[in-house]
């Protein structure tokens, strides 16, 4: 499976983040710039939970009430889109 594009909104320290991913992507940046948050967003799409926080509400950007994660990718030649939204203490998933 290969992710091609990741977009996040109100997730951790990102108001909005758009990332084009290549076959090999290296994430670099200063401490606190959001590198781990990008990895956490991808993990969230695969497990519907965080590997860093004990509750979903803790990953919502401060001052906001919901977050959205979307990813476009390809698996065995077929394209796909995964989406997850957390709102009002509920998760909504789309494939």
mmCIF file of C-alpha atoms in Angstrom:
data_model
loop_
_atom_site.group_PDB
_atom_site.id
_atom_site.type_symbol
_atom_site.label_atom_id
_atom_site.label_comp_id
_atom_site.label_asym_id
_atom_site.label_seq_id
_atom_site.Cartn_x
_atom_site.Cartn_y
_atom_site.Cartn_z
ATOM 1 C CA UNK A 1 0.000 0.000 0.000
ATOM 2 C CA UNK A 2 1.275 3.470 -0.891
ATOM 3 C CA UNK A 3 -0.130 6.747 0.420
ATOM 4 C CA UNK A 4 0.011 9.501 -2.177
ATOM 5 C CA UNK A 5 -1.558 12.448 -0.335
ATOM 6 C CA UNK A 6 -2.415 13.237 3.284
ATOM 7 C CA UNK A 7 -4.523 16.130 4.494
ATOM 8 C CA UNK A 8 -5.243 16.965 8.112
ATOM 9 C CA UNK A 9 -7.338 19.657 9.729
ATOM 10 C CA UNK A 10 -7.304 20.631 13.424
ATOM 11 C CA UNK A 11 -5.141 17.634 14.326
ATOM 12 C CA UNK A 12 -2.551 18.283 17.060
ATOM 13 C CA UNK A 13 -0.699 21.493 16.148
ATOM 14 C CA UNK A 14 -1.943 21.623 12.532
ATOM 15 C CA UNK A 15 -4.781 23.968 11.608
ATOM 16 C CA UNK A 16 -4.482 22.641 8.049
ATOM 17 C CA UNK A 17 -1.798 20.386 6.598
ATOM 18 C CA UNK A 18 -1.469 19.108 3.023
ATOM 19 C CA UNK A 19 1.275 16.610 2.215
ATOM 20 C CA UNK A 20 2.142 14.951 -1.090
ATOM 21 C CA UNK A 21 3.881 11.663 -0.398
ATOM 22 C CA UNK A 22 6.246 9.953 -2.816
ATOM 23 C CA UNK A 23 7.449 6.361 -2.942
ATOM 24 C CA UNK A 24 10.014 7.341 -0.317
ATOM 25 C CA UNK A 25 9.258 10.336 1.845
ATOM 26 C CA UNK A 26 11.492 11.777 4.547
ATOM 27 C CA UNK A 27 9.887 14.023 7.156
ATOM 28 C CA UNK A 28 12.272 16.603 8.598
ATOM 29 C CA UNK A 29 11.888 19.685 10.746
ATOM 30 C CA UNK A 30 12.707 21.339 14.026
ATOM 31 C CA UNK A 31 11.539 19.973 17.367
ATOM 32 C CA UNK A 32 7.843 20.634 17.873
ATOM 33 C CA UNK A 33 7.161 21.243 14.180
ATOM 34 C CA UNK A 34 4.725 18.318 13.798
ATOM 35 C CA UNK A 35 6.764 15.419 12.394
ATOM 36 C CA UNK A 36 5.330 12.907 14.861
ATOM 37 C CA UNK A 37 1.836 14.367 14.403
ATOM 38 C CA UNK A 38 1.989 13.461 10.704
ATOM 39 C CA UNK A 39 2.929 9.866 11.565
ATOM 40 C CA UNK A 40 0.218 9.815 14.246
ATOM 41 C CA UNK A 41 -2.416 10.949 11.709
ATOM 42 C CA UNK A 42 -1.475 8.073 9.397
ATOM 43 C CA UNK A 43 -1.609 5.638 12.320
ATOM 44 C CA UNK A 44 -5.040 7.023 13.268
ATOM 45 C CA UNK A 45 -6.386 6.059 9.849
ATOM 46 C CA UNK A 46 -5.235 2.462 10.316
ATOM 47 C CA UNK A 47 -6.279 1.883 13.932
ATOM 48 C CA UNK A 48 -8.845 4.623 14.686
ATOM 49 C CA UNK A 49 -6.895 5.668 17.769
ATOM 50 C CA UNK A 50 -3.752 7.507 18.782
ATOM 51 C CA UNK A 51 -0.512 5.874 19.860
ATOM 52 C CA UNK A 52 0.269 8.956 21.991
ATOM 53 C CA UNK A 53 -3.019 10.058 23.601
ATOM 54 C CA UNK A 54 -5.404 8.208 25.861
ATOM 55 C CA UNK A 55 -8.504 9.896 24.420
ATOM 56 C CA UNK A 56 -9.559 11.192 21.017
ATOM 57 C CA UNK A 57 -10.320 14.639 22.431
ATOM 58 C CA UNK A 58 -6.643 15.120 23.313
ATOM 59 C CA UNK A 59 -5.525 15.184 19.667
ATOM 60 C CA UNK A 60 -7.959 17.930 18.620
ATOM 61 C CA UNK A 61 -6.128 21.210 18.052
ATOM 62 C CA UNK A 62 -6.474 23.559 21.019
ATOM 63 C CA UNK A 63 -9.480 25.833 20.584
ATOM 64 C CA UNK A 64 -11.206 23.537 18.084
ATOM 65 C CA UNK A 65 -13.920 20.899 18.534
ATOM 66 C CA UNK A 66 -13.224 18.438 15.705
ATOM 67 C CA UNK A 67 -10.489 17.061 13.475
ATOM 68 C CA UNK A 68 -10.406 15.546 9.989
ATOM 69 C CA UNK A 69 -7.829 13.241 8.377
ATOM 70 C CA UNK A 70 -7.952 12.212 4.696
ATOM 71 C CA UNK A 71 -5.533 10.103 2.691
ATOM 72 C CA UNK A 72 -5.394 9.110 -0.966
ATOM 73 C CA UNK A 73 -3.371 6.108 -1.978
ATOM 74 C CA UNK A 74 -2.952 3.025 -4.069
ATOM 75 C CA UNK A 75 -2.997 -0.682 -3.285
ATOM 76 C CA UNK A 76 -2.354 -3.404 -5.833
ATOM 77 C CA UNK A 77 -3.115 -0.972 -8.663
ATOM 78 C CA UNK A 78 -6.404 0.276 -7.176
ATOM 79 C CA UNK A 79 -6.785 3.828 -5.901
ATOM 80 C CA UNK A 80 -8.460 4.527 -2.574
ATOM 81 C CA UNK A 81 -9.455 7.364 -0.266
ATOM 82 C CA UNK A 82 -9.678 6.998 3.497
ATOM 83 C CA UNK A 83 -11.283 9.627 5.661
ATOM 84 C CA UNK A 84 -11.825 10.019 9.382
ATOM 85 C CA UNK A 85 -13.616 12.800 11.214
ATOM 86 C CA UNK A 86 -13.906 13.207 14.973
ATOM 87 C CA UNK A 87 -16.823 15.421 15.986
ATOM 88 C CA UNK A 88 -19.061 15.591 19.075
ATOM 89 C CA UNK A 89 -17.146 12.716 20.707
ATOM 90 C CA UNK A 90 -17.905 10.440 17.739
ATOM 91 C CA UNK A 91 -15.789 9.120 14.879
ATOM 92 C CA UNK A 92 -16.981 8.962 11.290
ATOM 93 C CA UNK A 93 -15.016 6.888 8.775
ATOM 94 C CA UNK A 94 -15.277 6.822 4.998
ATOM 95 C CA UNK A 95 -13.592 4.539 2.486
#
